[in-house]
Each structure stands twice: as C-alpha cells, then as structure tokens.
Amino acid sequence: MGELRLPLGDYRETVHLCRLCGNCRQAGTTYLPCCPAGERFGFDEYYSRGKAIIAGQLLKGSLAWSRSLAEVVYRCAVCGACVEQCPVSYKDYILDVFAALREECVERSLVPREVGDFLENVYKYGNPWAEPRQKRGLWAEGTGIGEYERGEDFLYYVGCMGSFDTRGIEMARALGEVLLASGLSFGILGSGETCEGNEVKLLGERGLFEILAGENIRRFTGLGVKRVVTLSPHAYNAMKNEYPAYGGNFEVKHYTQLLVEMVVDGRIDLSKGVEARVTYHDSCFLGRYNQEYEAPRKILRSIPGVELVEMERNRENSFCCGGGGGNFYTDFFGSEPNSPARIRVREALDTGADILAVACPVCLTMLDDAAKAEGTEGGMRVMDISEILASLVLPERGSS
Amino acid sequence: MSGDRVYDLLEGIVGEGNVSREPHILECYARDSTTNPPSQPDYVAMATRVEQIQELVRLANREGVPLVPVVGMSSTGGLTIPVEGGIVVDLHKMDRIIEINEDIDYAVIEPGVTIGRLDAELKKRGYWVSLPVGPPGSAGLVPGYILHGYGHLGGKFGINSEQITGMEVVMPDGELVRLGGCAVSPYWFHRTPIPDLMGLILGWQGTTGIVTKLGINIYPRPGFKDMVGWGMFTPHEEPLPESSARFLMKVARLGLAHDISGHSWGAVQIGRGLKYPLPPKPREEPELYFSATLYGFSREELAMKKKILESLVREGIEEGLPVACTDVTERVKVEMPTRYALKYSDHRGGGGLDYIGSITPIINWPQGIKRLNEIFDRHGFTPYIRLAIYRGTLQGMMRALMPYNRGDEKDVEAVRKIAREVVQVVLDCGGLVYKAPSFACEEMWKRGDPNFLELMRRVKQTLDPKRIMNPGRLAL
Ligand SMILES: Cc1cc2nc3c(=O)[nH]c(=O)nc-3n(C[C@H](O)[C@H](O)[C@H](O)COP(=O)(O)OP(=O)(O)OC[C@H]3O[C@@H](n4cnc5c(N)ncnc54)[C@H](O)[C@@H]3O)c2cc1C
Ligand code: SF4
Ligand code: SF4
C-alpha cells in the first residue's frame, strides 16, 4: 500500500482563519437560513463553521476520523452559500477545506456507501446510475438532433442527468428541439459522451475527475470542437473553470446564456407569450459559482404575459435545492418536510407563482419531486426554462 | 436502544436525529472565539418546543447532568462552553417571531430568532429595536438582551435589557413561568408595576432558567440618518485630559443622538484598509474617533439635531479642547447588523477574538484608556478600545477587543494575560465587567460586597439546588 495523501495538511494555517462567527448560517438582507445542510440536520457541524472546527481538530490530532464524521462531511450540497456569507478571509478557503476533507475521506476509504457507488459507477460506466454507455444518446431519438460533426458551431453537452434522468431527458429534448428550431448549427456526442466530472471532484475523487476531464478534452479537441453549450450548470462550471487547467480551452456557455442572445437577436421568437406568474430558482453553479443571475431572468422577462416574481431568497442569497455535490444521487437530504427542496418549494408557493422556473436538470428533478411531496398537483408547476421556451416555439408542444 | 441511558432518554424527548454524542459533533460546541479553554459536552440536543425544554430540564435534574442553553455561541467570555460537560441544548431552531403588536409596540420572540432576522422583519413594518453592534446577524437576540447587552441605539434606548417587557422561562425544576406584565395581562407590554422578578434571570448567564419567549419594546424606525464625527487627540502615551470626558458628558446630556461611540485609531485604520502590523499612530492623528449617530423622522428634525451637535463640537474646539471634526460620510451608509467587528478580528490573521467589555463612568475613561493602551502596547497588540454612552446616563461601555491567531499558542497566552489585566483596569475605574467570563467575575466579587455574593449564592441554591444550569459561570 502506498502512503496516504493527506490533502487537509495544506490548510493547517488557514482553517484558523474561520472566525467561528456563524455568519454562514444566514443569508444577508433577509437573514433567512442559507445552509441546506444546517436546515436539514441542525447541529453546528453541518454549517461551514462546524466543518472548520473539525478540520482544525483533525489537523491537531485531537479528533479521530470516523465513518460518522465522513457522513457529516458528505451531507453538504457544496452550494457555496456559506462562502457568499462569510465576512472574513476564510471565505477563500471554505470550498478547498470541504474538498480536502472529502479527498481524505476517499483516501481513508471512509466515504458513505452511496458516494462509493456514485464514484465507482462513473468510473466504470461514465454515469452514476451504471447505465450502459451505449444508451447515453437514446434521449435524442426521434428529435432529429444529430451527432456533432466537425465545423458545427456548437457541441451540445447534455451530461448524465440529461441523458438518464426522466425529468432530465425531458429537459434535454426540450432544449435540443428549441435549438433545432432556431437554426443553430450544433450536434451531440451521443454514446460518445461521458460524465464531465463536476460532482466527482466535489465528492473528493480528484484522480477520477482528472481522468474524465482528460478524456473529454481529448474527445472535444479531436472533433475540432471550439464552442460548447451545456444543459447543466454543473457541467458548465467544470468545463469553464476547471478544464482550462488541463488544456481544455473551449468557449463554454450555459444554455441560458446562448438562448438569451438568440432571444435578443430574434432567432428565437417568444411573441406567442403565456399568461403566468413565474418565480425563478437560481442554480448554485450558475449563480453563486459563476455569477450568472441575469440571463435566465432576462429570458423569462422577454416572454409576453410573464410576470416574474422573486422569492425572498434570490440571486447570491438563494437557497439551494439540495441536489449539489452529488446529492441528487446520494439523496442524503431525503424528502422530509425539512429537506432543502421542500423548503424551497414552499418558498416558491409563497410567491403565488404558477410556475417555478429552473435552469438546471438537478434543480428540476429535486424541486419537481419536492413539489409532488408538497402536494402541488394542479397548482404550481416546476419547469425548466428550456421547457417553457419549447412550449412557445414548437408548434406541436403548444402552450400548456 | 444505544446502551447509553441518558442518550436514549434524550432521544425520547427531542426525537431521533436531534440528539448526538458523536465526538465530532460535540467538538463544535466545545469552544467560542475567545481564549477561554475549550471543553466538550457529553451530549447535544436540539430543542424545538417549550415542552421539550421542560422535559430536558427535568431529566437533567433527575440525572444530575449539567445543561447549557446556546443559540449562536457568539457571546465572548466562554459563556457557552460546557466547562463541566453535560447536555448542550441548542435552541437555534426555536426561531419563531410569535407576535409583533403594532398597537402597543412590542414583539414576542423565541430564543432562536436572530438579530438579523428580527431586524429584517421589523424593517418591513417600519420598526426597529436596538441590536448588539458587533456580532454576526446570526446571533440570537434573546441571549444578548437577557445578558444586559449593548445595542446600536444605546444612546437613545439604554441597555438592551431595559427594553424587555416580558418573559416566559423554564425554571431549573422544569416549571414554566411568566414574568412581567404577561404574567397577568394578555399583553406583553411592560414589566412594571408588579414586582419585577426578571432580576432572577437577567444577567445570570443561563444559570437560573431557560428563556423560551421574550417580549421587547419595538419603536418606529425613523427614515433619516446622519452623523457628526470628531477626533480626540493625545500623543498616545499621555491620557486624554479630564475636560475631554466632560465634553462627552455634555454631548450625552443633550440626549440628541441614538448612538455616541468611539473607536481607537488603529481600528479606524483597519476599517480604511490598512493591514497588520500597523505603524505607530502619527502624533497629528486622533487617539479616538468619536461619532454621534443621529436619526430623525423628518429632514428638518435631523438638520436641527446636527446643527446643535456641530456647534457643541465647535465650542469645544474654541475652548481649547483636544477635539477636531472628522469626516464620517462613509460610515453614515453602514447598516445593521454590521460586519465590521468580524472583519476587524481578521486583521491579525487566525480568526480568534476575545474581548472584555465593561460599563464604566465616563469621567474615568481618560485614565482607563491610557492604561488599556499601555497593556496593548506592552503585549504588541494594536489597541482597540471601543466606547459608547448609554441613554440618560454618564456612563457607558468601555471595551477592549483582542483579535488573535487561534492557531498560535503564543497569541492565545498573550490575549489571556491582556484579558486579565484589562479586568483590573475596569475595576480600578469603578466599572463592571459585562458578559463576564468566570475569571472576571471572581475579580469583581473579590472587590464586591460579600453579602451580595452570598445572596446570589442563596438565590442560585434555591432555584437550582442540583446545580444543573450552566455550572461554572459567574464564579458562584
Ligand atoms: C464581534 C462581536 C461583537 C459583539 N458585540 C456585541 C455588542 O455590541 N453588544 C452586545 O450586547 N453583545 C455583543 N456581542 C456578544 C454576543 O454576540 C451577543 O450578545 C449576542 O446577542 C449573543 O447571542 P448568541 O445567540 O450568540 O448567544 P450565546 O453565545 O449562544 O449565549 C450567550 C449566553 O446566554 C445563555 N443563553 C442562551 N440562550 C438562553 C436562553 N434561552 N435562556 C437563558 N440563557 C440563555 C448561554 O448559556 C450563554 O450564557 C458581540 C460578539 C462578537 C463576537
Ligand atoms: S456549501 Fe452549502 S450545504 Fe455546504 S456547508 Fe456551505 S451552505 Fe451548507
Ligand atoms: S466560515 Fe466564515 S461565516 Fe462561517 S463561522 Fe467561519 S468565518 Fe464565520
């Protein structure tokens, strides 16, 4: 056996920068809770403050690693709300400390079973559900969306949720069809696609992330891809912010950033409109991680008849659906009334919205399930922006 | 069944998932940001209902296990550190604002309601209350108020505990008691004229009961704000003349400002972006920056207040006081809760913050400030003294803040020494330490009336014969 790599050691000095102030419990301005893990489980360790304390004690040797500790470490959506609220220099290290804690859990074979399964499945099958690779492009059947060919403007990267999750597939098709209707030149990778690795890195498997990033970069480069449009903000984050370090310098856009341009220049015609009160839920990986708050809102505001209303917690102070950091798969937050997604759905209901709009397949699945658990059938609907647009621009879908 | 009887009983009270004895969870309740030595509890229980707290107290009595109530754990002084282990009762999820009565102007809140949340809710309705100035918005309002805390409107409303109108408390035997007007009336509007039994709870640092509801006065929020700033000069090693204290007393007597506070030179420089270590204070710059924060319901009211105060400062200058006007335009924009004190504590690197706060007569501030400066200088720390005057009085807060590196044992030791020396200065100036760590209480009691201490002990013995409530506090 080789020596253990102990990534937490790099933060020996910096963990003490945490002021133990607890500002990471609440979102500024409204002072409503901001941490999904803290909301769900309550004990101080679930907040960033607590994780700084345990990291410090682990480094001092006065606390022992254990499976139960690893469980707490993984019951975090890595949503970045704590980073947003932290008033001191420790904010620059919070996510690195979380990553180091998780990397150590991996090194020490302490990861919860669900995390182990996720990582192993991605390693073997390129997706967390152990679905055969050949099935990856099946979602596109009958849509007319073709495989990417050299010279096309965009590679449409769909990701694991869009390829295999029921709601994700509906979203992937909706976006694909809207893009087709707009006349954009694009293609997909189909069965040649593999996981982009965003969650793999967040779960602490840096080595596997590097393999996935390398594989994707080689494939994209081999096909002559210059521009990528992603369905998921998670993939957008990895490709935009992580891939350049591995030589992957593509122009990456989240689909809302591309669509907003097309709405503005008239390639997408929304004049059909829809009478609806809509509230928008910010995805953490589009919003807090990449400061894109405006594109999705601008699209929604461009739809005649739409009244856009904000939830109390929005933009950088938004409250995560609880799906980040692989929780859409591991389901550590469950479906109890105090699970983050259900809390968020209730907040959306408070606005009186007809539609809770999202721009992420993870948020879509998490919030759609939560809405069912909250019994919203016949009332507020959870829809991705791509689905709303599809209902406006595709004649066969109609406005529903 | 876990095989641990107390754990099982706790689980029976607060429910599965709401109690823990995992070392890594306990570790997070073992410390605060100060240099008071950490100590782990044996269990943590999250309470969400009053009946659960009653049950927890009864259980602690039966088993003889200590009980420590906590909300944000932001109070300095090691007040939430379970020095004798036992059960930490985490109340931060008991966070309902139960009533905001806009006909009688009071609010009733649970202990987990944070200062930020209450302020945000009141703001929507055009109200406000005095908030602790420095802590994060996630600190509880109830713990701050029941410990007599100081608020950002102290110049107008006095000490925070003076705003308390009623209370619901689980006493150390598990009985639920109402204190103040709400004990008799359906309204929580005032604590007089009936006997004021809140003295059994206020200032007792959670050693005589757990407050489950608190009534407080709320006030209409004025729409206009301005500030008048002035510096007070000395060459640092010399004390401010007594006349400067008398000048502050004059400002206080006017009763115009909602807040009158002062900060050491170093603190202001850090706010302006200077990094650690700071150079020595240039002679020509003020030792202390003071400001009076003014509010008004109309521009005219505000302008009038400002005019009066500015002319007072001008008079002071003409009379030869070491005072000069300073610019406060940027600070006018600061809103509560501020993050300034938290940022300040970052400047030395290492996240720790200790402080000793006191209530001290203004007339003794000049000698106090000089001695506090000497202590900071001797230990190589940037002096940060914070002063604030309370409504209608000629006394106020004199506080020494010590940011330090939690990871550096030398820093920790130095701050422990500073804290002890600061306590002596406070007491020599006739002051009282507030939210006092137990070592500071010991020093206060040494100089105090022995019968006062004896009476406190008897009250405590009567209310809490098994000594289960937050033991180790108040040096009893
Ligand atoms: C940078 C900084 C600046 C600060 N500035 C100020 C200031 O300007 N003014 C001021 O007043 N304070 C100040 N504080 C102190 C403190 O943060 C506040 O008083 C705050 O309101 C305490 O709330 P908490 O929820 O953190 O209390 P905790 O620390 O959780 O509890 C404080 C004490 O109250 C007891 N307690 C908690 N809940 C109950 C209950 N329900 N019943 C009975 N006892 C209970 C605890 O056992 C403990 O003894 C400051 C703190 C910091 C870190
Ligand atoms: S990343 Fe999100 S879930 Fe994790 S500790 Fe921070 S706020 Fe909580
Ligand atoms: S992580 Fe930041 S906000 Fe949270 S306790 Fe530490 S310093 Fe405060």
JSON list of N, CA and C and ligand atoms in Angstrom, two decimals, chain A residues 24-25 34-39 44-49 51 72-85 94-95 98 102 284 288-289 319-320 322 324 327 333 340, ligand 2:
[
{"chain": "A", "resi": 24, "resn": "CYS", "atom": "N", "xyz": [-22.29, 32.12, 8.45]},
{"chain": "A", "resi": 24, "resn": "CYS", "atom": "CA", "xyz": [-22.59, 31.19, 7.37]},
{"chain": "A", "resi": 24, "resn": "CYS", "atom": "C", "xyz": [-23.92, 30.46, 7.62]},
{"chain": "A", "resi": 25, "resn": "ARG", "atom": "N", "xyz": [-24.66, 30.86, 8.65]},
{"chain": "A", "resi": 25, "resn": "ARG", "atom": "CA", "xyz": [-25.97, 30.23, 8.88]},
{"chain": "A", "resi": 25, "resn": "ARG", "atom": "C", "xyz": [-27.09, 30.96, 8.15]},
{"chain": "A", "resi": 34, "resn": "CYS", "atom": "N", "xyz": [-29.47, 30.00, 5.23]},
{"chain": "A", "resi": 34, "resn": "CYS", "atom": "CA", "xyz": [-28.90, 29.84, 3.89]},
{"chain": "A", "resi": 34, "resn": "CYS", "atom": "C", "xyz": [-28.28, 28.48, 3.66]},
{"chain": "A", "resi": 35, "resn": "CYS", "atom": "N", "xyz": [-28.09, 27.70, 4.72]},
{"chain": "A", "resi": 35, "resn": "CYS", "atom": "CA", "xyz": [-27.35, 26.44, 4.55]},
{"chain": "A", "resi": 35, "resn": "CYS", "atom": "C", "xyz": [-28.31, 25.26, 4.52]},
{"chain": "A", "resi": 36, "resn": "PRO", "atom": "N", "xyz": [-28.43, 24.58, 3.38]},
{"chain": "A", "resi": 36, "resn": "PRO", "atom": "CA", "xyz": [-29.36, 23.46, 3.31]},
{"chain": "A", "resi": 36, "resn": "PRO", "atom": "C", "xyz": [-29.02, 22.34, 4.28]},
{"chain": "A", "resi": 37, "resn": "ALA", "atom": "N", "xyz": [-27.73, 22.11, 4.50]},
{"chain": "A", "resi": 37, "resn": "ALA", "atom": "CA", "xyz": [-27.35, 21.03, 5.43]},
{"chain": "A", "resi": 37, "resn": "ALA", "atom": "C", "xyz": [-27.75, 21.40, 6.85]},
{"chain": "A", "resi": 38, "resn": "GLY", "atom": "N", "xyz": [-27.50, 22.64, 7.22]},
{"chain": "A", "resi": 38, "resn": "GLY", "atom": "CA", "xyz": [-27.88, 23.10, 8.56]},
{"chain": "A", "resi": 38, "resn": "GLY", "atom": "C", "xyz": [-29.38, 23.06, 8.75]},
{"chain": "A", "resi": 39, "resn": "GLU", "atom": "N", "xyz": [-30.13, 23.43, 7.72]},
{"chain": "A", "resi": 39, "resn": "GLU", "atom": "CA", "xyz": [-31.59, 23.40, 7.82]},
{"chain": "A", "resi": 39, "resn": "GLU", "atom": "C", "xyz": [-32.10, 21.99, 8.02]},
{"chain": "A", "resi": 44, "resn": "ASP", "atom": "N", "xyz": [-24.33, 22.13, 14.72]},
{"chain": "A", "resi": 44, "resn": "ASP", "atom": "CA", "xyz": [-23.38, 23.14, 14.23]},
{"chain": "A", "resi": 44, "resn": "ASP", "atom": "C", "xyz": [-22.39, 22.58, 13.22]},
{"chain": "A", "resi": 45, "resn": "GLU", "atom": "N", "xyz": [-22.06, 21.31, 13.34]},
{"chain": "A", "resi": 45, "resn": "GLU", "atom": "CA", "xyz": [-21.05, 20.75, 12.45]},
{"chain": "A", "resi": 45, "resn": "GLU", "atom": "C", "xyz": [-21.49, 20.79, 10.98]},
{"chain": "A", "resi": 46, "resn": "TYR", "atom": "N", "xyz": [-22.80, 20.85, 10.75]},
{"chain": "A", "resi": 46, "resn": "TYR", "atom": "CA", "xyz": [-23.27, 20.85, 9.37]},
{"chain": "A", "resi": 46, "resn": "TYR", "atom": "C", "xyz": [-23.03, 22.18, 8.68]},
{"chain": "A", "resi": 47, "resn": "TYR", "atom": "N", "xyz": [-22.83, 23.25, 9.47]},
{"chain": "A", "resi": 47, "resn": "TYR", "atom": "CA", "xyz": [-22.53, 24.54, 8.87]},
{"chain": "A", "resi": 47, "resn": "TYR", "atom": "C", "xyz": [-21.03, 24.62, 8.57]},
{"chain": "A", "resi": 48, "resn": "SER", "atom": "N", "xyz": [-20.67, 25.60, 7.80]},
{"chain": "A", "resi": 48, "resn": "SER", "atom": "CA", "xyz": [-19.25, 25.76, 7.47]},
{"chain": "A", "resi": 48, "resn": "SER", "atom": "C", "xyz": [-18.42, 25.95, 8.74]},
{"chain": "A", "resi": 49, "resn": "ARG", "atom": "N", "xyz": [-18.98, 26.72, 9.70]},
{"chain": "A", "resi": 49, "resn": "ARG", "atom": "CA", "xyz": [-18.28, 26.96, 10.96]},
{"chain": "A", "resi": 49, "resn": "ARG", "atom": "C", "xyz": [-17.85, 25.64, 11.61]},
{"chain": "A", "resi": 51, "resn": "LYS", "atom": "N", "xyz": [-17.52, 22.73, 10.24]},
{"chain": "A", "resi": 51, "resn": "LYS", "atom": "CA", "xyz": [-16.53, 21.97, 9.46]},
{"chain": "A", "resi": 51, "resn": "LYS", "atom": "C", "xyz": [-15.13, 22.56, 9.62]},
{"chain": "A", "resi": 72, "resn": "VAL", "atom": "N", "xyz": [-21.14, 13.33, 7.91]},
{"chain": "A", "resi": 72, "resn": "VAL", "atom": "CA", "xyz": [-21.43, 14.77, 8.03]},
{"chain": "A", "resi": 72, "resn": "VAL", "atom": "C", "xyz": [-20.75, 15.53, 6.90]},
{"chain": "A", "resi": 73, "resn": "VAL", "atom": "N", "xyz": [-19.51, 15.16, 6.64]},
{"chain": "A", "resi": 73, "resn": "VAL", "atom": "CA", "xyz": [-18.75, 15.84, 5.59]},
{"chain": "A", "resi": 73, "resn": "VAL", "atom": "C", "xyz": [-19.50, 15.76, 4.25]},
{"chain": "A", "resi": 74, "resn": "TYR", "atom": "N", "xyz": [-20.14, 14.65, 4.00]},
{"chain": "A", "resi": 74, "resn": "TYR", "atom": "CA", "xyz": [-20.84, 14.49, 2.72]},
{"chain": "A", "resi": 74, "resn": "TYR", "atom": "C", "xyz": [-22.28, 15.01, 2.74]},
{"chain": "A", "resi": 75, "resn": "ARG", "atom": "N", "xyz": [-22.79, 15.30, 3.90]},
{"chain": "A", "resi": 75, "resn": "ARG", "atom": "CA", "xyz": [-24.15, 15.86, 3.94]},
{"chain": "A", "resi": 75, "resn": "ARG", "atom": "C", "xyz": [-24.04, 17.37, 3.76]},
{"chain": "A", "resi": 76, "resn": "CYS", "atom": "N", "xyz": [-23.62, 17.77, 2.61]},
{"chain": "A", "resi": 76, "resn": "CYS", "atom": "CA", "xyz": [-23.40, 19.18, 2.29]},
{"chain": "A", "resi": 76, "resn": "CYS", "atom": "C", "xyz": [-23.58, 19.27, 0.79]},
{"chain": "A", "resi": 77, "resn": "ALA", "atom": "N", "xyz": [-24.31, 20.26, 0.36]},
{"chain": "A", "resi": 77, "resn": "ALA", "atom": "CA", "xyz": [-24.61, 20.37, -1.09]},
{"chain": "A", "resi": 77, "resn": "ALA", "atom": "C", "xyz": [-23.52, 21.13, -1.83]},
{"chain": "A", "resi": 78, "resn": "VAL", "atom": "N", "xyz": [-22.45, 21.53, -1.12]},
{"chain": "A", "resi": 78, "resn": "VAL", "atom": "CA", "xyz": [-21.37, 22.32, -1.72]},
{"chain": "A", "resi": 78, "resn": "VAL", "atom": "C", "xyz": [-21.97, 23.49, -2.52]},
{"chain": "A", "resi": 79, "resn": "CYS", "atom": "N", "xyz": [-23.00, 24.07, -1.95]},
{"chain": "A", "resi": 79, "resn": "CYS", "atom": "CA", "xyz": [-23.77, 25.08, -2.68]},
{"chain": "A", "resi": 79, "resn": "CYS", "atom": "C", "xyz": [-23.12, 26.45, -2.66]},
{"chain": "A", "resi": 80, "resn": "GLY", "atom": "N", "xyz": [-22.15, 26.63, -1.78]},
{"chain": "A", "resi": 80, "resn": "GLY", "atom": "CA", "xyz": [-21.42, 27.90, -1.75]},
{"chain": "A", "resi": 80, "resn": "GLY", "atom": "C", "xyz": [-22.13, 29.03, -1.02]},
{"chain": "A", "resi": 81, "resn": "ALA", "atom": "N", "xyz": [-23.27, 28.74, -0.40]},
{"chain": "A", "resi": 81, "resn": "ALA", "atom": "CA", "xyz": [-23.98, 29.82, 0.30]},
{"chain": "A", "resi": 81, "resn": "ALA", "atom": "C", "xyz": [-23.13, 30.33, 1.47]},
{"chain": "A", "resi": 82, "resn": "CYS", "atom": "N", "xyz": [-22.42, 29.42, 2.12]},
{"chain": "A", "resi": 82, "resn": "CYS", "atom": "CA", "xyz": [-21.58, 29.83, 3.26]},
{"chain": "A", "resi": 82, "resn": "CYS", "atom": "C", "xyz": [-20.46, 30.73, 2.77]},
{"chain": "A", "resi": 83, "resn": "VAL", "atom": "N", "xyz": [-19.92, 30.43, 1.60]},
{"chain": "A", "resi": 83, "resn": "VAL", "atom": "CA", "xyz": [-18.83, 31.26, 1.05]},
{"chain": "A", "resi": 83, "resn": "VAL", "atom": "C", "xyz": [-19.35, 32.67, 0.83]},
{"chain": "A", "resi": 84, "resn": "GLU", "atom": "N", "xyz": [-20.55, 32.75, 0.28]},
{"chain": "A", "resi": 84, "resn": "GLU", "atom": "CA", "xyz": [-21.16, 34.05, -0.02]},
{"chain": "A", "resi": 84, "resn": "GLU", "atom": "C", "xyz": [-21.31, 34.89, 1.25]},
{"chain": "A", "resi": 85, "resn": "GLN", "atom": "N", "xyz": [-21.62, 34.24, 2.36]},
{"chain": "A", "resi": 85, "resn": "GLN", "atom": "CA", "xyz": [-21.93, 34.99, 3.58]},
{"chain": "A", "resi": 85, "resn": "GLN", "atom": "C", "xyz": [-20.72, 35.25, 4.47]},
{"chain": "A", "resi": 94, "resn": "ILE", "atom": "N", "xyz": [-12.97, 28.12, 2.10]},
{"chain": "A", "resi": 94, "resn": "ILE", "atom": "CA", "xyz": [-14.03, 27.22, 2.57]},
{"chain": "A", "resi": 94, "resn": "ILE", "atom": "C", "xyz": [-14.19, 26.01, 1.66]},
{"chain": "A", "resi": 95, "resn": "LEU", "atom": "N", "xyz": [-14.36, 26.26, 0.38]},
{"chain": "A", "resi": 95, "resn": "LEU", "atom": "CA", "xyz": [-14.62, 25.13, -0.51]},
{"chain": "A", "resi": 95, "resn": "LEU", "atom": "C", "xyz": [-13.40, 24.23, -0.64]},
{"chain": "A", "resi": 98, "resn": "PHE", "atom": "N", "xyz": [-13.51, 21.98, 2.36]},
{"chain": "A", "resi": 98, "resn": "PHE", "atom": "CA", "xyz": [-14.50, 20.91, 2.15]},
{"chain": "A", "resi": 98, "resn": "PHE", "atom": "C", "xyz": [-13.92, 19.84, 1.22]},
{"chain": "A", "resi": 102, "resn": "ARG", "atom": "N", "xyz": [-13.11, 15.86, 2.00]},
{"chain": "A", "resi": 102, "resn": "ARG", "atom": "CA", "xyz": [-13.67, 14.76, 1.20]},
{"chain": "A", "resi": 102, "resn": "ARG", "atom": "C", "xyz": [-12.57, 13.92, 0.56]},
{"chain": "A", "resi": 284, "resn": "CYS", "atom": "N", "xyz": [-27.10, 26.97, -8.01]},
{"chain": "A", "resi": 284, "resn": "CYS", "atom": "CA", "xyz": [-25.86, 27.42, -7.34]},
{"chain": "A", "resi": 284, "resn": "CYS", "atom": "C", "xyz": [-24.70, 27.51, -8.32]},
{"chain": "A", "resi": 288, "resn": "ARG", "atom": "N", "xyz": [-24.14, 31.43, -7.79]},
{"chain": "A", "resi": 288, "resn": "ARG", "atom": "CA", "xyz": [-23.01, 31.71, -6.88]},
{"chain": "A", "resi": 288, "resn": "ARG", "atom": "C", "xyz": [-21.65, 31.32, -7.45]},
{"chain": "A", "resi": 289, "resn": "TYR", "atom": "N", "xyz": [-21.57, 30.20, -8.17]},
{"chain": "A", "resi": 289, "resn": "TYR", "atom": "CA", "xyz": [-20.27, 29.78, -8.67]},
{"chain": "A", "resi": 289, "resn": "TYR", "atom": "C", "xyz": [-19.83, 30.59, -9.89]},
{"chain": "A", "resi": 319, "resn": "PHE", "atom": "N", "xyz": [-31.48, 29.92, -1.95]},
{"chain": "A", "resi": 319, "resn": "PHE", "atom": "CA", "xyz": [-31.42, 28.72, -1.11]},
{"chain": "A", "resi": 319, "resn": "PHE", "atom": "C", "xyz": [-31.38, 27.49, -2.02]},
{"chain": "A", "resi": 320, "resn": "CYS", "atom": "N", "xyz": [-30.32, 26.71, -1.87]},
{"chain": "A", "resi": 320, "resn": "CYS", "atom": "CA", "xyz": [-30.05, 25.56, -2.75]},
{"chain": "A", "resi": 320, "resn": "CYS", "atom": "C", "xyz": [-31.16, 24.50, -2.65]},
{"chain": "A", "resi": 322, "resn": "GLY", "atom": "N", "xyz": [-30.63, 21.47, -2.73]},
{"chain": "A", "resi": 322, "resn": "GLY", "atom": "CA", "xyz": [-30.08, 20.32, -2.00]},
{"chain": "A", "resi": 322, "resn": "GLY", "atom": "C", "xyz": [-29.50, 19.25, -2.91]},
{"chain": "A", "resi": 324, "resn": "GLY", "atom": "N", "xyz": [-26.86, 19.58, -5.11]},
{"chain": "A", "resi": 324, "resn": "GLY", "atom": "CA", "xyz": [-25.45, 19.70, -5.49]},
{"chain": "A", "resi": 324, "resn": "GLY", "atom": "C", "xyz": [-24.55, 18.73, -4.76]},
{"chain": "A", "resi": 327, "resn": "ASN", "atom": "N", "xyz": [-25.72, 15.06, -4.34]},
{"chain": "A", "resi": 327, "resn": "ASN", "atom": "CA", "xyz": [-26.87, 14.69, -3.51]},
{"chain": "A", "resi": 327, "resn": "ASN", "atom": "C", "xyz": [-28.10, 14.31, -4.31]},
{"chain": "A", "resi": 333, "resn": "PHE", "atom": "N", "xyz": [-30.25, 14.25, 1.78]},
{"chain": "A", "resi": 333, "resn": "PHE", "atom": "CA", "xyz": [-31.19, 15.18, 2.42]},
{"chain": "A", "resi": 333, "resn": "PHE", "atom": "C", "xyz": [-32.62, 14.62, 2.48]},
{"chain": "A", "resi": 340, "resn": "PRO", "atom": "N", "xyz": [-34.16, 20.42, 1.96]},
{"chain": "A", "resi": 340, "resn": "PRO", "atom": "CA", "xyz": [-33.99, 21.72, 1.31]},
{"chain": "A", "resi": 340, "resn": "PRO", "atom": "C", "xyz": [-34.96, 21.93, 0.15]},
{"chain": "C", "resi": 2, "resn": "SF4", "atom": "S1", "xyz": [-21.77, 24.54, 0.93]},
{"chain": "C", "resi": 2, "resn": "SF4", "atom": "FE1", "xyz": [-23.97, 24.88, 1.27]},
{"chain": "C", "resi": 2, "resn": "SF4", "atom": "S2", "xyz": [-24.65, 22.99, 2.30]},
{"chain": "C", "resi": 2, "resn": "SF4", "atom": "FE2", "xyz": [-22.43, 23.02, 2.45]},
{"chain": "C", "resi": 2, "resn": "SF4", "atom": "S3", "xyz": [-21.98, 23.99, 4.42]},
{"chain": "C", "resi": 2, "resn": "SF4", "atom": "FE3", "xyz": [-21.93, 25.63, 2.87]},
{"chain": "C", "resi": 2, "resn": "SF4", "atom": "S4", "xyz": [-24.01, 26.46, 2.86]},
{"chain": "C", "resi": 2, "resn": "SF4", "atom": "FE4", "xyz": [-24.11, 24.48, 3.91]}
]
